[in-house]
Amino acid sequence: MSTATTAVRPGAVLADLLPASRVRDAALVVGGAVLTGLAAQLSVPVPGSPVPVTGQTFAALLVGTSLGARRGFLSLALYAVAGVAGVPWFAQGASGAGLVSFGYVLGMLLASALVGALARRGADRSPLRMAGAMILGEAVIYAVGVPYLALAAHLSASQAVAAGLTPFLLGDALKAALAMGALPTAWKLVGKR
């Protein structure tokens, strides 16, 4: 039977299309962490904010939806632990837990698990559901990142929102739009809807 017509079990994510093994899972987890680290280097400073615009959040959410909740969480946990240990792959080549933007990394851990769980329920199969999953994932990242920024940078709540949320909303809308096309298209390309 051809790959295009093979049925995919309910609750599958894209990574589940690869032959199952512990080696596969380990490679996917490491690959997701590396992808997130590379995407974090796509960084543009935001005037008046200690937090740059990066490809990091987009990568983290794609990792979660493509790998599923468990592997996505493990991948972002590896990314966070390695970055704290000194691997310079946080935004702008930074590392360590003392960064004022580290809360966003912690939020990405939770967001990757959330969007991975939603993908197992089919959120990655249609553009509208994918947009909803991305928006929820971004909301989780901000729910952790903005309060962390306020505490770490000694900002008021309104200052933290102005510096760590508002400047990023347009970019997040663009990321959601990209994801709306990327994952449902990937499923169409492999013929598994």
PDB file of C-alpha atoms in Angstrom:
ATOM      1  CA  MET A   1       0.000   0.000   0.000  1.00  0.00           C
ATOM      2  CA  SER A   2       1.406   3.429  -0.860  1.00  0.00           C
ATOM      3  CA  THR A   3       2.367   5.936   1.806  1.00  0.00           C
ATOM      4  CA  ALA A   4      -0.217   8.403   0.522  1.00  0.00           C
ATOM      5  CA  THR A   5      -3.086   6.037   1.269  1.00  0.00           C
ATOM      6  CA  THR A   6      -1.875   4.494   4.516  1.00  0.00           C
ATOM      7  CA  ALA A   7      -4.195   5.363   7.389  1.00  0.00           C
ATOM      8  CA  VAL A   8      -2.788   7.299  10.301  1.00  0.00           C
ATOM      9  CA  ARG A   9      -3.975   6.288  13.735  1.00  0.00           C
ATOM     10  CA  PRO A  10      -6.176   8.832  15.515  1.00  0.00           C
ATOM     11  CA  GLY A  11      -4.173  11.204  17.661  1.00  0.00           C
ATOM     12  CA  ALA A  12      -1.067  11.062  15.467  1.00  0.00           C
ATOM     13  CA  VAL A  13       1.194  14.058  14.923  1.00  0.00           C
ATOM     14  CA  LEU A  14       3.564  14.504  11.994  1.00  0.00           C
ATOM     15  CA  ALA A  15       6.495  12.933  13.841  1.00  0.00           C
ATOM     16  CA  ASP A  16       4.475   9.746  14.287  1.00  0.00           C
ATOM     17  CA  LEU A  17       4.707   9.130  10.531  1.00  0.00           C
ATOM     18  CA  LEU A  18       8.364   8.144  11.020  1.00  0.00           C
ATOM     19  CA  PRO A  19       9.088   4.546  12.080  1.00  0.00           C
ATOM     20  CA  ALA A  20       8.790   4.355  15.866  1.00  0.00           C
ATOM     21  CA  SER A  21      11.899   3.835  17.975  1.00  0.00           C
ATOM     22  CA  ARG A  22      13.678   5.363  20.939  1.00  0.00           C
ATOM     23  CA  VAL A  23      16.404   6.562  18.586  1.00  0.00           C
ATOM     24  CA  ARG A  24      13.764   8.371  16.513  1.00  0.00           C
ATOM     25  CA  ASP A  25      12.312  10.017  19.603  1.00  0.00           C
ATOM     26  CA  ALA A  26      15.740  11.074  20.895  1.00  0.00           C
ATOM     27  CA  ALA A  27      16.692  12.488  17.495  1.00  0.00           C
ATOM     28  CA  LEU A  28      13.409  14.393  17.272  1.00  0.00           C
ATOM     29  CA  VAL A  29      13.859  15.860  20.763  1.00  0.00           C
ATOM     30  CA  VAL A  30      17.438  16.946  20.049  1.00  0.00           C
ATOM     31  CA  GLY A  31      16.462  18.213  16.594  1.00  0.00           C
ATOM     32  CA  GLY A  32      13.616  20.284  18.036  1.00  0.00           C
ATOM     33  CA  ALA A  33      15.951  21.858  20.588  1.00  0.00           C
ATOM     34  CA  VAL A  34      18.521  22.665  17.897  1.00  0.00           C
ATOM     35  CA  LEU A  35      15.842  24.108  15.595  1.00  0.00           C
ATOM     36  CA  THR A  36      14.626  26.354  18.416  1.00  0.00           C
ATOM     37  CA  GLY A  37      18.176  27.465  19.189  1.00  0.00           C
ATOM     38  CA  LEU A  38      18.861  28.271  15.543  1.00  0.00           C
ATOM     39  CA  ALA A  39      15.571  30.132  15.178  1.00  0.00           C
ATOM     40  CA  ALA A  40      16.402  32.200  18.264  1.00  0.00           C
ATOM     41  CA  GLN A  41      19.357  33.617  16.347  1.00  0.00           C
ATOM     42  CA  LEU A  42      16.925  35.194  13.881  1.00  0.00           C
ATOM     43  CA  SER A  43      16.692  38.165  16.193  1.00  0.00           C
ATOM     44  CA  VAL A  44      15.751  41.814  15.747  1.00  0.00           C
ATOM     45  CA  PRO A  45      16.070  44.245  18.671  1.00  0.00           C
ATOM     46  CA  VAL A  46      12.908  46.135  19.630  1.00  0.00           C
ATOM     47  CA  PRO A  47      13.496  49.779  20.602  1.00  0.00           C
ATOM     48  CA  GLY A  48      12.592  50.291  24.257  1.00  0.00           C
ATOM     49  CA  SER A  49      12.366  46.579  25.033  1.00  0.00           C
ATOM     50  CA  PRO A  50      14.937  44.162  26.454  1.00  0.00           C
ATOM     51  CA  VAL A  51      13.163  41.401  24.497  1.00  0.00           C
ATOM     52  CA  PRO A  52      13.954  41.023  20.775  1.00  0.00           C
ATOM     53  CA  VAL A  53      11.687  39.684  18.050  1.00  0.00           C
ATOM     54  CA  THR A  54      12.951  36.193  17.211  1.00  0.00           C
ATOM     55  CA  GLY A  55      12.005  33.056  15.336  1.00  0.00           C
ATOM     56  CA  GLN A  56      12.303  31.187  18.639  1.00  0.00           C
ATOM     57  CA  THR A  57       8.620  31.187  19.607  1.00  0.00           C
ATOM     58  CA  PHE A  58       7.527  30.109  16.145  1.00  0.00           C
ATOM     59  CA  ALA A  59      10.020  27.226  16.216  1.00  0.00           C
ATOM     60  CA  ALA A  60       8.965  26.206  19.723  1.00  0.00           C
ATOM     61  CA  LEU A  61       5.303  26.059  18.718  1.00  0.00           C
ATOM     62  CA  LEU A  62       6.071  24.158  15.510  1.00  0.00           C
ATOM     63  CA  VAL A  63       8.174  21.706  17.511  1.00  0.00           C
ATOM     64  CA  GLY A  64       5.256  21.137  19.883  1.00  0.00           C
ATOM     65  CA  THR A  65       2.682  20.620  17.132  1.00  0.00           C
ATOM     66  CA  SER A  66       4.960  18.438  15.008  1.00  0.00           C
ATOM     67  CA  LEU A  67       6.326  16.261  17.808  1.00  0.00           C
ATOM     68  CA  GLY A  68       3.365  16.104  20.180  1.00  0.00           C
ATOM     69  CA  ALA A  69       3.107  17.174  23.808  1.00  0.00           C
ATOM     70  CA  ARG A  70       5.667  14.836  25.396  1.00  0.00           C
ATOM     71  CA  ARG A  71       8.432  15.097  22.816  1.00  0.00           C
ATOM     72  CA  GLY A  72       7.753  18.806  22.307  1.00  0.00           C
ATOM     73  CA  PHE A  73       8.044  19.483  26.029  1.00  0.00           C
ATOM     74  CA  LEU A  74      11.229  17.388  26.283  1.00  0.00           C
ATOM     75  CA  SER A  75      12.710  19.216  23.315  1.00  0.00           C
ATOM     76  CA  LEU A  76      12.062  22.641  24.857  1.00  0.00           C
ATOM     77  CA  ALA A  77      13.270  21.372  28.235  1.00  0.00           C
ATOM     78  CA  LEU A  78      16.538  20.310  26.578  1.00  0.00           C
ATOM     79  CA  TYR A  79      16.756  23.725  24.915  1.00  0.00           C
ATOM     80  CA  ALA A  80      16.217  25.494  28.252  1.00  0.00           C
ATOM     81  CA  VAL A  81      18.582  23.297  30.292  1.00  0.00           C
ATOM     82  CA  ALA A  82      21.368  23.507  27.700  1.00  0.00           C
ATOM     83  CA  GLY A  83      20.933  27.283  27.459  1.00  0.00           C
ATOM     84  CA  VAL A  84      21.108  27.646  31.242  1.00  0.00           C
ATOM     85  CA  ALA A  85      24.212  25.419  31.232  1.00  0.00           C
ATOM     86  CA  GLY A  86      25.946  27.808  28.838  1.00  0.00           C
ATOM     87  CA  VAL A  87      25.054  26.853  25.274  1.00  0.00           C
ATOM     88  CA  PRO A  88      24.753  30.282  23.602  1.00  0.00           C
ATOM     89  CA  TRP A  89      21.526  29.617  21.741  1.00  0.00           C
ATOM     90  CA  PHE A  90      19.000  31.842  23.437  1.00  0.00           C
ATOM     91  CA  ALA A  91      18.067  35.023  21.557  1.00  0.00           C
ATOM     92  CA  GLN A  92      21.086  36.972  20.314  1.00  0.00           C
ATOM     93  CA  GLY A  93      23.507  34.191  21.315  1.00  0.00           C
ATOM     94  CA  ALA A  94      22.811  34.580  25.030  1.00  0.00           C
ATOM     95  CA  SER A  95      22.766  31.847  27.666  1.00  0.00           C
ATOM     96  CA  GLY A  96      21.983  31.512  31.369  1.00  0.00           C
ATOM     97  CA  ALA A  97      18.936  31.781  33.594  1.00  0.00           C
ATOM     98  CA  GLY A  98      19.616  35.390  34.597  1.00  0.00           C
ATOM     99  CA  LEU A  99      18.182  36.872  31.405  1.00  0.00           C
ATOM    100  CA  VAL A 100      15.129  39.108  31.820  1.00  0.00           C
ATOM    101  CA  SER A 101      13.593  37.246  28.875  1.00  0.00           C
ATOM    102  CA  PHE A 102      14.087  33.763  30.387  1.00  0.00           C
ATOM    103  CA  GLY A 103      10.412  33.655  31.376  1.00  0.00           C
ATOM    104  CA  TYR A 104       9.512  33.381  27.703  1.00  0.00           C
ATOM    105  CA  VAL A 105      11.682  30.262  27.444  1.00  0.00           C
ATOM    106  CA  LEU A 106       9.824  28.780  30.422  1.00  0.00           C
ATOM    107  CA  GLY A 107       6.528  29.710  28.786  1.00  0.00           C
ATOM    108  CA  MET A 108       7.640  27.915  25.627  1.00  0.00           C
ATOM    109  CA  LEU A 109       7.991  24.686  27.624  1.00  0.00           C
ATOM    110  CA  LEU A 110       4.344  24.837  28.620  1.00  0.00           C
ATOM    111  CA  ALA A 111       3.178  26.134  25.247  1.00  0.00           C
ATOM    112  CA  SER A 112       4.908  23.312  23.357  1.00  0.00           C
ATOM    113  CA  ALA A 113       3.087  20.763  25.516  1.00  0.00           C
ATOM    114  CA  LEU A 114      -0.242  22.555  25.013  1.00  0.00           C
ATOM    115  CA  VAL A 115      -0.002  22.843  21.230  1.00  0.00           C
ATOM    116  CA  GLY A 116       1.308  19.270  21.052  1.00  0.00           C
ATOM    117  CA  ALA A 117      -1.749  18.039  22.943  1.00  0.00           C
ATOM    118  CA  LEU A 118      -3.997  20.091  20.661  1.00  0.00           C
ATOM    119  CA  ALA A 119      -2.246  18.653  17.590  1.00  0.00           C
ATOM    120  CA  ARG A 120      -3.006  15.139  18.863  1.00  0.00           C
ATOM    121  CA  ARG A 121      -6.644  16.223  18.801  1.00  0.00           C
ATOM    122  CA  GLY A 122      -6.384  17.354  15.169  1.00  0.00           C
ATOM    123  CA  ALA A 123      -5.570  21.059  15.600  1.00  0.00           C
ATOM    124  CA  ASP A 124      -2.747  20.733  13.065  1.00  0.00           C
ATOM    125  CA  ARG A 125      -5.042  19.466  10.305  1.00  0.00           C
ATOM    126  CA  SER A 126      -6.938  22.642   9.386  1.00  0.00           C
ATOM    127  CA  PRO A 127      -5.867  26.276   9.041  1.00  0.00           C
ATOM    128  CA  LEU A 128      -8.480  27.641  11.454  1.00  0.00           C
ATOM    129  CA  ARG A 129      -7.756  25.126  14.212  1.00  0.00           C
ATOM    130  CA  MET A 130      -4.011  25.599  13.696  1.00  0.00           C
ATOM    131  CA  ALA A 131      -4.401  29.366  14.116  1.00  0.00           C
ATOM    132  CA  GLY A 132      -6.330  28.775  17.331  1.00  0.00           C
ATOM    133  CA  ALA A 133      -3.624  26.453  18.669  1.00  0.00           C
ATOM    134  CA  MET A 134      -0.899  28.968  17.844  1.00  0.00           C
ATOM    135  CA  ILE A 135      -2.807  31.808  19.525  1.00  0.00           C
ATOM    136  CA  LEU A 136      -3.304  29.706  22.658  1.00  0.00           C
ATOM    137  CA  GLY A 137       0.381  28.743  22.630  1.00  0.00           C
ATOM    138  CA  GLU A 138       1.443  32.378  22.289  1.00  0.00           C
ATOM    139  CA  ALA A 139      -0.920  33.323  25.134  1.00  0.00           C
ATOM    140  CA  VAL A 140       0.776  30.767  27.404  1.00  0.00           C
ATOM    141  CA  ILE A 141       4.221  32.114  26.480  1.00  0.00           C
ATOM    142  CA  TYR A 142       3.133  35.649  27.371  1.00  0.00           C
ATOM    143  CA  ALA A 143       1.344  34.519  30.531  1.00  0.00           C
ATOM    144  CA  VAL A 144       4.711  33.327  31.867  1.00  0.00           C
ATOM    145  CA  GLY A 145       7.112  35.653  30.044  1.00  0.00           C
ATOM    146  CA  VAL A 146       5.537  39.048  30.786  1.00  0.00           C
ATOM    147  CA  PRO A 147       5.263  38.610  34.589  1.00  0.00           C
ATOM    148  CA  TYR A 148       8.799  37.176  34.643  1.00  0.00           C
ATOM    149  CA  LEU A 149       9.998  40.209  32.677  1.00  0.00           C
ATOM    150  CA  ALA A 150       8.260  42.538  35.146  1.00  0.00           C
ATOM    151  CA  LEU A 151       9.974  40.870  38.101  1.00  0.00           C
ATOM    152  CA  ALA A 152      13.409  40.425  36.504  1.00  0.00           C
ATOM    153  CA  ALA A 153      13.590  43.924  34.989  1.00  0.00           C
ATOM    154  CA  HIS A 154      11.803  45.654  37.905  1.00  0.00           C
ATOM    155  CA  LEU A 155       8.968  46.921  35.691  1.00  0.00           C
ATOM    156  CA  SER A 156       5.381  47.668  36.575  1.00  0.00           C
ATOM    157  CA  ALA A 157       2.730  45.459  34.998  1.00  0.00           C
ATOM    158  CA  SER A 158       1.878  48.110  32.408  1.00  0.00           C
ATOM    159  CA  GLN A 159       5.552  48.674  31.596  1.00  0.00           C
ATOM    160  CA  ALA A 160       6.081  44.920  31.175  1.00  0.00           C
ATOM    161  CA  VAL A 161       3.066  44.667  28.848  1.00  0.00           C
ATOM    162  CA  ALA A 162       4.347  47.656  26.835  1.00  0.00           C
ATOM    163  CA  ALA A 163       7.870  46.215  26.589  1.00  0.00           C
ATOM    164  CA  GLY A 164       7.162  42.478  26.450  1.00  0.00           C
ATOM    165  CA  LEU A 165       3.793  42.004  24.756  1.00  0.00           C
ATOM    166  CA  THR A 166       2.467  44.906  22.692  1.00  0.00           C
ATOM    167  CA  PRO A 167       5.410  45.213  20.256  1.00  0.00           C
ATOM    168  CA  PHE A 168       5.144  41.523  19.382  1.00  0.00           C
ATOM    169  CA  LEU A 169       1.456  41.156  18.542  1.00  0.00           C
ATOM    170  CA  LEU A 170       1.790  41.878  14.810  1.00  0.00           C
ATOM    171  CA  GLY A 171       4.680  39.428  14.485  1.00  0.00           C
ATOM    172  CA  ASP A 172       2.689  36.804  16.359  1.00  0.00           C
ATOM    173  CA  ALA A 173      -0.202  37.256  13.954  1.00  0.00           C
ATOM    174  CA  LEU A 174       2.213  36.636  11.078  1.00  0.00           C
ATOM    175  CA  LYS A 175       3.605  33.534  12.820  1.00  0.00           C
ATOM    176  CA  ALA A 176       0.072  32.200  13.320  1.00  0.00           C
ATOM    177  CA  ALA A 177      -0.664  32.816   9.642  1.00  0.00           C
ATOM    178  CA  LEU A 178       2.472  30.903   8.630  1.00  0.00           C
ATOM    179  CA  ALA A 179       1.533  28.012  10.892  1.00  0.00           C
ATOM    180  CA  MET A 180      -2.009  28.043   9.509  1.00  0.00           C
ATOM    181  CA  GLY A 181      -0.537  27.072   6.183  1.00  0.00           C
ATOM    182  CA  ALA A 182       2.496  25.031   7.198  1.00  0.00           C
ATOM    183  CA  LEU A 183       1.093  22.139   9.232  1.00  0.00           C
ATOM    184  CA  PRO A 184      -2.183  21.544   7.363  1.00  0.00           C
ATOM    185  CA  THR A 185      -0.191  21.685   4.103  1.00  0.00           C
ATOM    186  CA  ALA A 186       2.317  19.160   5.442  1.00  0.00           C
ATOM    187  CA  TRP A 187      -0.548  16.764   6.202  1.00  0.00           C
ATOM    188  CA  LYS A 188      -1.935  17.267   2.699  1.00  0.00           C
ATOM    189  CA  LEU A 189       1.474  16.593   1.163  1.00  0.00           C
ATOM    190  CA  VAL A 190       1.752  13.265   2.949  1.00  0.00           C
ATOM    191  CA  GLY A 191      -1.872  12.498   2.067  1.00  0.00           C
ATOM    192  CA  LYS A 192      -2.982  11.882   5.639  1.00  0.00           C
ATOM    193  CA  ARG A 193      -5.935  14.004   6.633  1.00  0.00           C
TER     194      ARG A 193
END
